[in-house]
Tab-separated table of C-alpha atoms in Angstrom:
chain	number	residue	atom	x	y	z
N	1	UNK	CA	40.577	66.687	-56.104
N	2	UNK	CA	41.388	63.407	-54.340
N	3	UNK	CA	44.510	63.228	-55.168
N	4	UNK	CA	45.413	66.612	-54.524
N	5	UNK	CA	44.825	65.986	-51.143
N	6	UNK	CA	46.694	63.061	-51.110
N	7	UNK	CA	49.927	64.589	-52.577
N	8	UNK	CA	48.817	67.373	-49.976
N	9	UNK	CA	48.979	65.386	-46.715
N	10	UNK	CA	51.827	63.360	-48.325
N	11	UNK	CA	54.153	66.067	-48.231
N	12	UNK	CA	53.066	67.393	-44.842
N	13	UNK	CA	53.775	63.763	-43.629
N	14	UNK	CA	57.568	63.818	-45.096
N	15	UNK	CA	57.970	67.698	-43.661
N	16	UNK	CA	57.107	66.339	-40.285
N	17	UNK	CA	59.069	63.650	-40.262
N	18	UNK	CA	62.526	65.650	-41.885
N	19	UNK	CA	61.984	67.705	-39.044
N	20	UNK	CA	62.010	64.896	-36.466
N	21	UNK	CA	64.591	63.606	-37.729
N	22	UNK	CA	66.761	66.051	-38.028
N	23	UNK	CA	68.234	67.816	-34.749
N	24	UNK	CA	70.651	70.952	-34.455
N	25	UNK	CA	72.956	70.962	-31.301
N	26	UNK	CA	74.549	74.451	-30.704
N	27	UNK	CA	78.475	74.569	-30.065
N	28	UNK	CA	78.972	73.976	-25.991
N	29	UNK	CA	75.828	71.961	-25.396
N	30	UNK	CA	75.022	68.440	-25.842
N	31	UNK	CA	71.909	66.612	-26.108
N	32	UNK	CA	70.876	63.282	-23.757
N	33	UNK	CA	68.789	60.745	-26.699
N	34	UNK	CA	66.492	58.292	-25.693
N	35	UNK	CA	64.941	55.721	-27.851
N	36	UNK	CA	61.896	54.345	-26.854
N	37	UNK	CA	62.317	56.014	-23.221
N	38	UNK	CA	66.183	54.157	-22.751
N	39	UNK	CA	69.206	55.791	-23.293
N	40	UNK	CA	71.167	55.459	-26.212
N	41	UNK	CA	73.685	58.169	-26.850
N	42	UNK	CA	74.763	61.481	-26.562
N	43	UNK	CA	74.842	64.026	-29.299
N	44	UNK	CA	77.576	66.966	-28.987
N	45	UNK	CA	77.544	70.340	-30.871
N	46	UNK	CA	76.122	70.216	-34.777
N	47	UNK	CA	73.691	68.905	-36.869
N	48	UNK	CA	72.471	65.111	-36.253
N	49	UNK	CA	70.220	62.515	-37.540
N	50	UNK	CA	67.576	60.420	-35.305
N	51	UNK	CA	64.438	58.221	-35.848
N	52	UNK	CA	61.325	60.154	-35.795
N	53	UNK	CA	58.846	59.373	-33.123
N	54	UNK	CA	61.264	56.475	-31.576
N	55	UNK	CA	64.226	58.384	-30.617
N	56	UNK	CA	63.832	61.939	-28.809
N	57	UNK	CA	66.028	64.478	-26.790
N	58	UNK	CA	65.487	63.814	-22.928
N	59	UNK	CA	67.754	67.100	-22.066
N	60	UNK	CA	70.483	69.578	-22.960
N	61	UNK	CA	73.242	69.999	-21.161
N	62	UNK	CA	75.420	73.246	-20.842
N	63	UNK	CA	78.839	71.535	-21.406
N	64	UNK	CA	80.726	74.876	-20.158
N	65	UNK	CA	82.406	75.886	-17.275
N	66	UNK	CA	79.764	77.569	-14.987
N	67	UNK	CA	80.050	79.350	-11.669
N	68	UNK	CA	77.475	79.188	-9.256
N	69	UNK	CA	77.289	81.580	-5.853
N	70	UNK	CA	75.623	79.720	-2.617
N	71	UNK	CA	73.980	82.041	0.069
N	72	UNK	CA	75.908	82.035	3.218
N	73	UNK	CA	75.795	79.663	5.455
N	74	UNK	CA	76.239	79.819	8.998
N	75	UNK	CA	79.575	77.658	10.221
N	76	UNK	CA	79.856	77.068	13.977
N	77	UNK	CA	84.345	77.252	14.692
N	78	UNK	CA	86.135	75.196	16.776
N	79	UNK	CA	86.397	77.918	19.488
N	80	UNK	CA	82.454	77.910	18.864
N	81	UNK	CA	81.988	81.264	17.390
N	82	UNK	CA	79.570	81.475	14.443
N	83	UNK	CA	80.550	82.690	11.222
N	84	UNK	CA	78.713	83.291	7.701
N	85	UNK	CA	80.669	82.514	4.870
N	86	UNK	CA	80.048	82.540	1.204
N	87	UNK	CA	80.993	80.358	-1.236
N	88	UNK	CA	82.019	80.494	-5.133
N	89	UNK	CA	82.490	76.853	-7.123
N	90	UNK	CA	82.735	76.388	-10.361
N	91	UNK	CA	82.574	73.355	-12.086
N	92	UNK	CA	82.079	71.556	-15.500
N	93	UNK	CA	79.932	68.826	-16.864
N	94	UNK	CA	82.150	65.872	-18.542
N	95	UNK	CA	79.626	63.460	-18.745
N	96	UNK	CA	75.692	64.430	-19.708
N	97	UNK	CA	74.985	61.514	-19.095
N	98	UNK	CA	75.142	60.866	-15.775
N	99	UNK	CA	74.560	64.494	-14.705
N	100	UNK	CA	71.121	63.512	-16.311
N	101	UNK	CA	70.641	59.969	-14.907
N	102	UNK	CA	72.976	60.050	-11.815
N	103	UNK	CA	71.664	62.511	-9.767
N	104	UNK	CA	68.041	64.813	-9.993
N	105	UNK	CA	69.377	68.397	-9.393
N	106	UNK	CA	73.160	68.091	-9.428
N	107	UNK	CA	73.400	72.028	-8.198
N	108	UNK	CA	71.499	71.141	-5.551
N	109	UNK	CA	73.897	68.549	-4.691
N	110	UNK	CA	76.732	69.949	-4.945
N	111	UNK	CA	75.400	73.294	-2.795
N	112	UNK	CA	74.794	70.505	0.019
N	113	UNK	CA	78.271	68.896	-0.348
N	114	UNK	CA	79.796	72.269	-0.293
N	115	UNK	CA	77.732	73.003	2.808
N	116	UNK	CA	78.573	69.931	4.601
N	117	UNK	CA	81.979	69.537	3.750
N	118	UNK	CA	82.518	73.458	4.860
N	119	UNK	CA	81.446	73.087	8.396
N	120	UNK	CA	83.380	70.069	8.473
N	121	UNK	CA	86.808	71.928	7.684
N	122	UNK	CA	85.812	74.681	9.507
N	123	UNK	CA	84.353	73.401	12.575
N	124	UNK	CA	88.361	71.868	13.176
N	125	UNK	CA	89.628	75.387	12.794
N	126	UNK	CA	89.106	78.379	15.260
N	127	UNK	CA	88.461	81.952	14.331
N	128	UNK	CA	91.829	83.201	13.629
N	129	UNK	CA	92.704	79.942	11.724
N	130	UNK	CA	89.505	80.281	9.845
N	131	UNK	CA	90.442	83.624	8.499
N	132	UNK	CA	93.665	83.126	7.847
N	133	UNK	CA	93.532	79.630	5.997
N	134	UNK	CA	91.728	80.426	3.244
N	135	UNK	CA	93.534	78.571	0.679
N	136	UNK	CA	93.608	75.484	2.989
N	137	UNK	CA	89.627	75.618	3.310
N	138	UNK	CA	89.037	75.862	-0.559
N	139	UNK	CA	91.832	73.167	-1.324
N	140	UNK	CA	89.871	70.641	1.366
N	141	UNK	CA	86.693	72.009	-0.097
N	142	UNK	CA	87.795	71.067	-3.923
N	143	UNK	CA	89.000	67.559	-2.595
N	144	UNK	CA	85.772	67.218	-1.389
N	145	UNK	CA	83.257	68.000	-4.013
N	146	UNK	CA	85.445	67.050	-6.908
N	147	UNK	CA	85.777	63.503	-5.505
N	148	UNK	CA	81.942	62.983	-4.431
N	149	UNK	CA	80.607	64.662	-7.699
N	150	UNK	CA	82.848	62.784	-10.071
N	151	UNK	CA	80.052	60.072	-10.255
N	152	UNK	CA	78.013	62.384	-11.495
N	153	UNK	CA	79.744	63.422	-14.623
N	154	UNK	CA	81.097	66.357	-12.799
N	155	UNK	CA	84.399	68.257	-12.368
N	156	UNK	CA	85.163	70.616	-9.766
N	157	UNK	CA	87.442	73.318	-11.184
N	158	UNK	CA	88.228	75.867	-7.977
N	159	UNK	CA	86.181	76.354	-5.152
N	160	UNK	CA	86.689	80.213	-3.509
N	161	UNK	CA	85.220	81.363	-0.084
N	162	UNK	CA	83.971	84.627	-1.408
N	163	UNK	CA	83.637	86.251	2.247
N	164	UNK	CA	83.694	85.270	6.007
N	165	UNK	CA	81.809	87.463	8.323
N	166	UNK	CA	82.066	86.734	11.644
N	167	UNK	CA	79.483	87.907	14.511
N	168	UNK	CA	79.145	91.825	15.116
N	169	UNK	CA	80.856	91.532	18.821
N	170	UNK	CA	83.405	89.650	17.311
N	171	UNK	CA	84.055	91.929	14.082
N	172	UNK	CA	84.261	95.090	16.996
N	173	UNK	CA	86.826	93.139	19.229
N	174	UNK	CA	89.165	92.630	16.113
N	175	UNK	CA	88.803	96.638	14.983
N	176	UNK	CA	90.037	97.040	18.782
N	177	UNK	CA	92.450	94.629	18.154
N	178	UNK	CA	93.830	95.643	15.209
N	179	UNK	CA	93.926	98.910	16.055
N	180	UNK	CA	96.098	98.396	18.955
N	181	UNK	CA	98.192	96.623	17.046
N	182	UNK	CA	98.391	99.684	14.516
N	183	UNK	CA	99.144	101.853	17.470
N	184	UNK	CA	101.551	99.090	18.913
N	185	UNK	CA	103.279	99.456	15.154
N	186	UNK	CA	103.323	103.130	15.093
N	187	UNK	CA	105.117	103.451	18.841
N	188	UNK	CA	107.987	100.920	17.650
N	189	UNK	CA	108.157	103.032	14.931
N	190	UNK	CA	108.611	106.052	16.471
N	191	UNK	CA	110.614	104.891	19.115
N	192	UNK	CA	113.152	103.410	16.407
N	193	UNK	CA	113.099	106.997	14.663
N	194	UNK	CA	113.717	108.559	18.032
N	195	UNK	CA	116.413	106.318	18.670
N	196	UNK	CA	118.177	106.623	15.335
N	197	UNK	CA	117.984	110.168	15.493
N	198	UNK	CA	119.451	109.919	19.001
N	199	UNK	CA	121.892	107.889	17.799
N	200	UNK	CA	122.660	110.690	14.809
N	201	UNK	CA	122.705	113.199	16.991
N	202	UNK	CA	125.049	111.743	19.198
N	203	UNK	CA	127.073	110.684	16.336
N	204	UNK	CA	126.918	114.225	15.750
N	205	UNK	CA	127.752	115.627	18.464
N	206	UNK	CA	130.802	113.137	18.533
N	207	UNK	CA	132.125	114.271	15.700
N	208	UNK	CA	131.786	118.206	16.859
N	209	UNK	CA	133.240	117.201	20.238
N	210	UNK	CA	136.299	115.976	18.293
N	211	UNK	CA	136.566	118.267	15.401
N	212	UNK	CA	136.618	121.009	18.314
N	213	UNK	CA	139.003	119.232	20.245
N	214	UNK	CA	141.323	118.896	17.525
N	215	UNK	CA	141.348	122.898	16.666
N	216	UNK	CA	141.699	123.578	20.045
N	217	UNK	CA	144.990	121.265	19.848
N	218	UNK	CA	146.246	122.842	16.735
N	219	UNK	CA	145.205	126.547	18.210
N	220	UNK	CA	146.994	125.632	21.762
N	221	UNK	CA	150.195	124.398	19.615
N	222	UNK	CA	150.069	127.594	17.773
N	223	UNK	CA	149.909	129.573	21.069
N	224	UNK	CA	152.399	128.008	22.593
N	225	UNK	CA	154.682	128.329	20.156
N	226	UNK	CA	154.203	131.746	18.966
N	227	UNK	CA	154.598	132.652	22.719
N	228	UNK	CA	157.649	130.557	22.602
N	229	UNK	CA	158.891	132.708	20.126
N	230	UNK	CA	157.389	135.820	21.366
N	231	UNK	CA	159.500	134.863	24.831
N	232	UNK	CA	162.244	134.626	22.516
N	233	UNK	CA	162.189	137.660	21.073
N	234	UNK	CA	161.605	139.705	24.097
N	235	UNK	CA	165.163	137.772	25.752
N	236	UNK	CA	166.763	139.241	22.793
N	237	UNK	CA	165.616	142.511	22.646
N	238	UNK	CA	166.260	142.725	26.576
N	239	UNK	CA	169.363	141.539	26.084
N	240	UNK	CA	170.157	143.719	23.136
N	241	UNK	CA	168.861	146.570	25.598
N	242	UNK	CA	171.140	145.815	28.550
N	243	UNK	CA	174.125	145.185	26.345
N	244	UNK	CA	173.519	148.803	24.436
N	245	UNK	CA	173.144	150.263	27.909
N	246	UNK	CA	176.444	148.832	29.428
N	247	UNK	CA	177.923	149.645	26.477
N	248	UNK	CA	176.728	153.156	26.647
N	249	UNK	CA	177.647	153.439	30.407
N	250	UNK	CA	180.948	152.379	29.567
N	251	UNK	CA	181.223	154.943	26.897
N	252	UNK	CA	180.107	157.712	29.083
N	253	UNK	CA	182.915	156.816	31.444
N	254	UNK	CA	185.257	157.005	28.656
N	255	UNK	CA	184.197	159.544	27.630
N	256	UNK	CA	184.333	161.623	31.383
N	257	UNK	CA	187.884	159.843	31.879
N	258	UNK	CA	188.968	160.987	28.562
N	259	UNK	CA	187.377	164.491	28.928
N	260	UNK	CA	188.979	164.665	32.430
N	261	UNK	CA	192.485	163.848	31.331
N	262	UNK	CA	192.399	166.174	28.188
N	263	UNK	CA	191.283	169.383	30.686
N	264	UNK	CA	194.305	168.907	33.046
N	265	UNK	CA	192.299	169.401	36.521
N	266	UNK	CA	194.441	171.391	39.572
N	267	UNK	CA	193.683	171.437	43.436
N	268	UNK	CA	192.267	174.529	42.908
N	269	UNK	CA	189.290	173.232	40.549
N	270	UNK	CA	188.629	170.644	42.649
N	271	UNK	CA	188.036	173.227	45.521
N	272	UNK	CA	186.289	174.851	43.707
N	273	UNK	CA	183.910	172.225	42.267
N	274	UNK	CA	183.479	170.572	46.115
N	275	UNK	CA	182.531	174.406	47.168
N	276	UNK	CA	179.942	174.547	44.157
N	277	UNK	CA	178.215	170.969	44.906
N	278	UNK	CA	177.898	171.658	48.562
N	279	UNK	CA	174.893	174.690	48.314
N	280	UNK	CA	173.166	171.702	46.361
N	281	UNK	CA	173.661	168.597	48.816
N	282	UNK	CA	171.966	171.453	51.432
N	283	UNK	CA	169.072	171.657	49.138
N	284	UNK	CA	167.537	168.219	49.696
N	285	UNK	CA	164.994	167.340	51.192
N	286	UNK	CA	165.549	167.187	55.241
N	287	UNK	CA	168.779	168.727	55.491
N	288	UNK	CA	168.201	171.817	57.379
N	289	UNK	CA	172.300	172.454	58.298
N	290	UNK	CA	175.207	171.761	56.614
N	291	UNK	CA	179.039	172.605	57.741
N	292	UNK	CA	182.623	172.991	56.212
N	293	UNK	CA	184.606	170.635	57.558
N	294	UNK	CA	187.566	172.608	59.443
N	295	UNK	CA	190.420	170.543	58.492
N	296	UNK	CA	189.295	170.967	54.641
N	297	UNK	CA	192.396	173.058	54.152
N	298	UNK	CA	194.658	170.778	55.932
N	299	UNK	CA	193.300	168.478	53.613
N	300	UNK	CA	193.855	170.358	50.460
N	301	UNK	CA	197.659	171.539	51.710
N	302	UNK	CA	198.036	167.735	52.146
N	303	UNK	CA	196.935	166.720	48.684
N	304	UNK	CA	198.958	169.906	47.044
N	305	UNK	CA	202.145	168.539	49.087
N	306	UNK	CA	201.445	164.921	48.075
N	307	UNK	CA	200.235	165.151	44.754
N	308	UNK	CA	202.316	168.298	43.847
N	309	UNK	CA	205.806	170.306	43.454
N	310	UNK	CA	207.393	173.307	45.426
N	311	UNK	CA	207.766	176.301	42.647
N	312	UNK	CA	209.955	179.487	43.186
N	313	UNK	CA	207.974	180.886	46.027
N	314	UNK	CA	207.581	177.878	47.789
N	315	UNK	CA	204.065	177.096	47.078
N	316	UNK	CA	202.881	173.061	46.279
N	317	UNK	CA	201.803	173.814	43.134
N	318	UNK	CA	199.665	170.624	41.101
N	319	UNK	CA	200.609	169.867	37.766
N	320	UNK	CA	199.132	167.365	35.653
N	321	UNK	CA	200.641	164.619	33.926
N	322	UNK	CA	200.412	165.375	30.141
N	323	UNK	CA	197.516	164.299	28.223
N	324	UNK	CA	198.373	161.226	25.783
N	325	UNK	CA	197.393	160.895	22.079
N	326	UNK	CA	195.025	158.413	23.253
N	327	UNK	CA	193.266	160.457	25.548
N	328	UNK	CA	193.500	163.376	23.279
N	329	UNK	CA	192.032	161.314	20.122
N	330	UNK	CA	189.055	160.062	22.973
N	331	UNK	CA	188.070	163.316	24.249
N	332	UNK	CA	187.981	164.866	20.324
N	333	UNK	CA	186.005	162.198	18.957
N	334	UNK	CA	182.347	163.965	19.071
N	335	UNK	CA	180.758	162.242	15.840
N	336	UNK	CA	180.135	158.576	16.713
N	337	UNK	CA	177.327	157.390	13.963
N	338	UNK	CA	177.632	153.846	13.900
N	339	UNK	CA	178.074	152.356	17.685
N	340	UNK	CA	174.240	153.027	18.465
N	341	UNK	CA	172.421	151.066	15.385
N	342	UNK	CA	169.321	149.791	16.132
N	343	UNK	CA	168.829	148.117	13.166
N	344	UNK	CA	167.129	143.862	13.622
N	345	UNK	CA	169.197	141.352	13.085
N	346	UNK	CA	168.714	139.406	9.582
N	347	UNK	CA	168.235	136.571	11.359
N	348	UNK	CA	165.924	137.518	14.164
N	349	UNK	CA	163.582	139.235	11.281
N	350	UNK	CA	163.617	135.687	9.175
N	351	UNK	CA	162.444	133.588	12.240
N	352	UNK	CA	159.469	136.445	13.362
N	353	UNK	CA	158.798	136.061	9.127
N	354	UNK	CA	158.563	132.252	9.539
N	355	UNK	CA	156.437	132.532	12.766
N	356	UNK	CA	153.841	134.615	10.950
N	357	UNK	CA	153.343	132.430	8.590
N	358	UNK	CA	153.294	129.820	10.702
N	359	UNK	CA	150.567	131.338	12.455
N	360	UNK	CA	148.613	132.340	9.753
N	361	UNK	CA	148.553	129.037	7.824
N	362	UNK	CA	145.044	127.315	8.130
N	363	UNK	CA	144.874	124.410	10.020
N	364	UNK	CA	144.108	121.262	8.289
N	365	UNK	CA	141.768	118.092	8.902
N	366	UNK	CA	143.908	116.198	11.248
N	367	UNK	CA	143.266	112.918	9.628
N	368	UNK	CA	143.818	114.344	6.310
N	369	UNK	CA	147.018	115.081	7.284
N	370	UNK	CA	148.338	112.284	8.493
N	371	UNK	CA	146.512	110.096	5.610
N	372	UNK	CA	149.167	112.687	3.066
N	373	UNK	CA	152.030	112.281	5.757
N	374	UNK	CA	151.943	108.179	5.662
N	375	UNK	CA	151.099	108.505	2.075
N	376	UNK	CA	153.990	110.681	1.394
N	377	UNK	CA	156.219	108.945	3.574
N	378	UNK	CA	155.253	105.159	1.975
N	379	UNK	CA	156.080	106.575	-1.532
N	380	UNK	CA	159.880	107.707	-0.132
N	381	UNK	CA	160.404	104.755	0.883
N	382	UNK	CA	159.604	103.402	-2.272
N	383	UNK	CA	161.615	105.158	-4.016
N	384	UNK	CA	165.114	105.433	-1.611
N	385	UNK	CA	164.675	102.430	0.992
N	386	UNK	CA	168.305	103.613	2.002
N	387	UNK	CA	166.673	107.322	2.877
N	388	UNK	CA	164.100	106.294	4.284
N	389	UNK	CA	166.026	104.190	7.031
N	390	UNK	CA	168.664	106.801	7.534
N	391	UNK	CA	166.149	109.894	7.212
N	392	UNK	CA	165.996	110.244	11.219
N	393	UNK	CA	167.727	113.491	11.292
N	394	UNK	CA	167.057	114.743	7.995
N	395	UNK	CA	163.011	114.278	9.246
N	396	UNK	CA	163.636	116.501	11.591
N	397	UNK	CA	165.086	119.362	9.624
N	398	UNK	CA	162.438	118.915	7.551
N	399	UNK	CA	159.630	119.484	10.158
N	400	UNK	CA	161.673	122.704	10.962
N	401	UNK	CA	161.677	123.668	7.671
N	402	UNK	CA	157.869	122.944	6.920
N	403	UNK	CA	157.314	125.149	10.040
N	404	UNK	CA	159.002	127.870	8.406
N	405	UNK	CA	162.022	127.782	11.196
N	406	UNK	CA	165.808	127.883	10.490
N	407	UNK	CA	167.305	124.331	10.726
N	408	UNK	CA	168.689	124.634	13.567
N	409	UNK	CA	165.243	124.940	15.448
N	410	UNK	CA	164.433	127.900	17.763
N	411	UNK	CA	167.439	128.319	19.375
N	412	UNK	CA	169.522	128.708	16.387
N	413	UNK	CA	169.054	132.186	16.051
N	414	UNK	CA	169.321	133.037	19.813
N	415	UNK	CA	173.179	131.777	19.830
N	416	UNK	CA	174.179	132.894	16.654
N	417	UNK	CA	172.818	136.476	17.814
N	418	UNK	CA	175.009	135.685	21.017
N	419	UNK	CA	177.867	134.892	19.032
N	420	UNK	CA	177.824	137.651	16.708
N	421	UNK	CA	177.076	139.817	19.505
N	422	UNK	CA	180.329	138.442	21.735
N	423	UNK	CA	182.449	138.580	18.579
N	424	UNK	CA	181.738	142.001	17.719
N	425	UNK	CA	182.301	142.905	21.482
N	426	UNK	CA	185.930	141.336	21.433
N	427	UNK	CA	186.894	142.643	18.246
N	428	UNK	CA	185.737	146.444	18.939
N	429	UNK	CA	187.106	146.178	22.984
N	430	UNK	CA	183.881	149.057	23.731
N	431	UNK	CA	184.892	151.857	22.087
N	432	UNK	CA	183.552	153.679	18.713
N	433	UNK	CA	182.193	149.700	17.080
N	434	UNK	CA	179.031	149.200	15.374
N	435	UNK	CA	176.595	146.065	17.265
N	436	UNK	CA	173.417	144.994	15.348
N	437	UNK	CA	171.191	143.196	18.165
């Protein structure tokens, strides 16, 4: 029974001390060991060996980054305006060690570093700086810790200011502030919209101002010269008219001569006629007496002795001379188709052809035009350098020809119309030709 015991208490003794001696680290710790209360080393993730009873684990140490927050902490700016700001740092432990032996609480420390060194940097800056220099503030603030924790096994990865609250006054002026400057933004901006559609609609307007001008150019030239040609036109056809008209007034007194020849008038007609016509002259208007001249026989025994020849019976008797072929052939001729033709000239209807389609051709884009017209002209020159230095005259037969005009220009119609006209006057000498105005 004795021994039972023994062997008992024997094996309790070596389960104790297997499980002093033996120590389990897990992964991203490590574990300070003291023997006899002095340090000796430092065991890192795993399983490790150590003396029962003389060696034993003073601490573990997270060896991972870790990321503590700090309450804010009120900062007093260069412009002396005080601020709460929050802070973020994260750090890692290189060296158990020391975190252990170096300092008591080493968050503690570095929450008072941070504080310190944060109303250092930020009692040089003012507001405006403050909030707008956040990267300089956590760089300084890194700089800082890192180098005055580095003693204690420490490293200071990033430091962040996690928010910056100024006083409520102060957070009420900016609002104002930056909402005038929104407003300030949003009047620039509508001024430059107002401006550039100013500017458009000017441009606009520009453009209509000249696009108008231009038609009314083109329209204006079109006027003036369809009432160029119009003015034209209407000097031929009143010349036509007055020519037709002498030409029919010296007909008519051709004809009378003619007529008056062939009848072989006497004395005694003549009376008569004279005796007729004066009832008639006392018909008009405000002759209330009319009279036969007494010496109107005298006159007619004078004539009769002048004009004619003592018969038998001693009467003046007239006779008439006899009536030549001529006269004859005049006075006969009743059936005259061909002198009154009223027929247009070919000529005159080709140029009022070319001046309607003139007028009725659309008018182009000026510039368009002119770009086809240099264009046009570059590639003539191109191709005949000799035509295009001699082309003066033939230019301007063309620019007849592209208005639809004979080449001659306007007035080449007009004279050849006068010239056919004259020719045809000479050649028929009045009588029984045929004119086309």
């Amino acid at each position: 029974m004795a021994g039972f015991i023994f062997t008992a208490v024997l094996v309790l003794l070596v389960l104790v001390l297997v499980s002093k001696a033996i120590i389990l680290v897990p992964q991203g710790e490590a574990a300070v060991i003291e023997r006899l209360g002095r340090y000796t080393r430092t065991l890192s993730g795993g399983l490790a060996f150590v003396i029962p009873f003389i060696d034993r684990v003073r601490e573990k140490v997270d060896t991972r980054e870790r990321m503590v927050t700090f309450p804010p902490q009120a900062v007093i700016t260069e412009d002396n305006l005080t601020v709460a700001i929050d802070t973020v740092v994260t750090f890692q432990v290189n060296d158990p060690a020391r975190a252990i032996y170096g300092v008591a609480d080493y968050i503690f420390g570095i929450e008072q570093i941070t504080t310190a060194t944060l109303r250092d940097v930020v009692g040089g800056l003012t507001l405006e700086e403050t909030l707008t220099s956040r990267d300089y503030i956590n760089r300084r603030l890194r700089g800082e810790l890192d180098e005055a924790t580095a003693k204690w096994g420490l490293r200071i990865a990033r430091v962040e200011l996690k928010a910056i609250e100024p006083p409520p006054s102060i957070q009420q002026s900016m609002e104002k502030q930056m909402k005038a400057d929104r407003e300030k933004r949003a009047m620039i901006l509508t001024a430059e919209g107002t401006r550039e559609a100013d500017i458009k609609t000017a441009e606009g307007r520009k453009q209509a101002q000249i696009l108008a001008a231009e038609g009314n150019k083109h329209a204006s030239i079109l006027a003036a010269e369809g009432e160029r040609q119009a003015t034209i036109l209407r000097a031929e056809g009143d010349r036509a008219a007055r020519y037709l008209q002498a030409q029919g007034e010296a007909r008519a007194i051709q004809k009378v001569n003619a007529a008056v020849k062939a009848s072989q008038l006497t004395p005694e007609l003549l009376a008569w006629q004279y005796l007729e016509k004066l009832p008639e002259l006392a018909n008009k208007d405000g002759n209330t007496v009319w009279m036969v001249p007494s010496q109107f026989g005298d006159s007619l025994e004078n004539f009769a002795r002048a004009f004619g020849k003592a018969d038998e019976d001693g009467v003046f008797r007239y006779e008439p001379p006899a009536v030549t072929a001529e006269a004859k052939e005049e006075a006969d001729r009743d059936k005259d188709e061909d002198w009154f033709d009223m027929s247009s000239n070919p000529e005159i209807a080709r140029a009022v052809a070319a001046a309607n389609e003139v007028a009725n051709r659309p008018v182009e884009d000026p510039a368009l035009a002119a770009q086809s017209k240099r264009k046009s002209v570059a590639e003539a020159e191109k191709e005949s350098p000799i035509a295009g230095e001699n082309g003066s005259a033939p230019s301007g037969r063309r620019r007849d020809e592209d208005r639809g005009l004979p080449a001659g220009g306007y007035g080449a119609a007009p004279n050849q119309s006068g010239g056919h006209q004259g020719g045809q006057h000479g050649n028929h000498g009045g009588a029984g030709e045929t004119w086309r105005p």
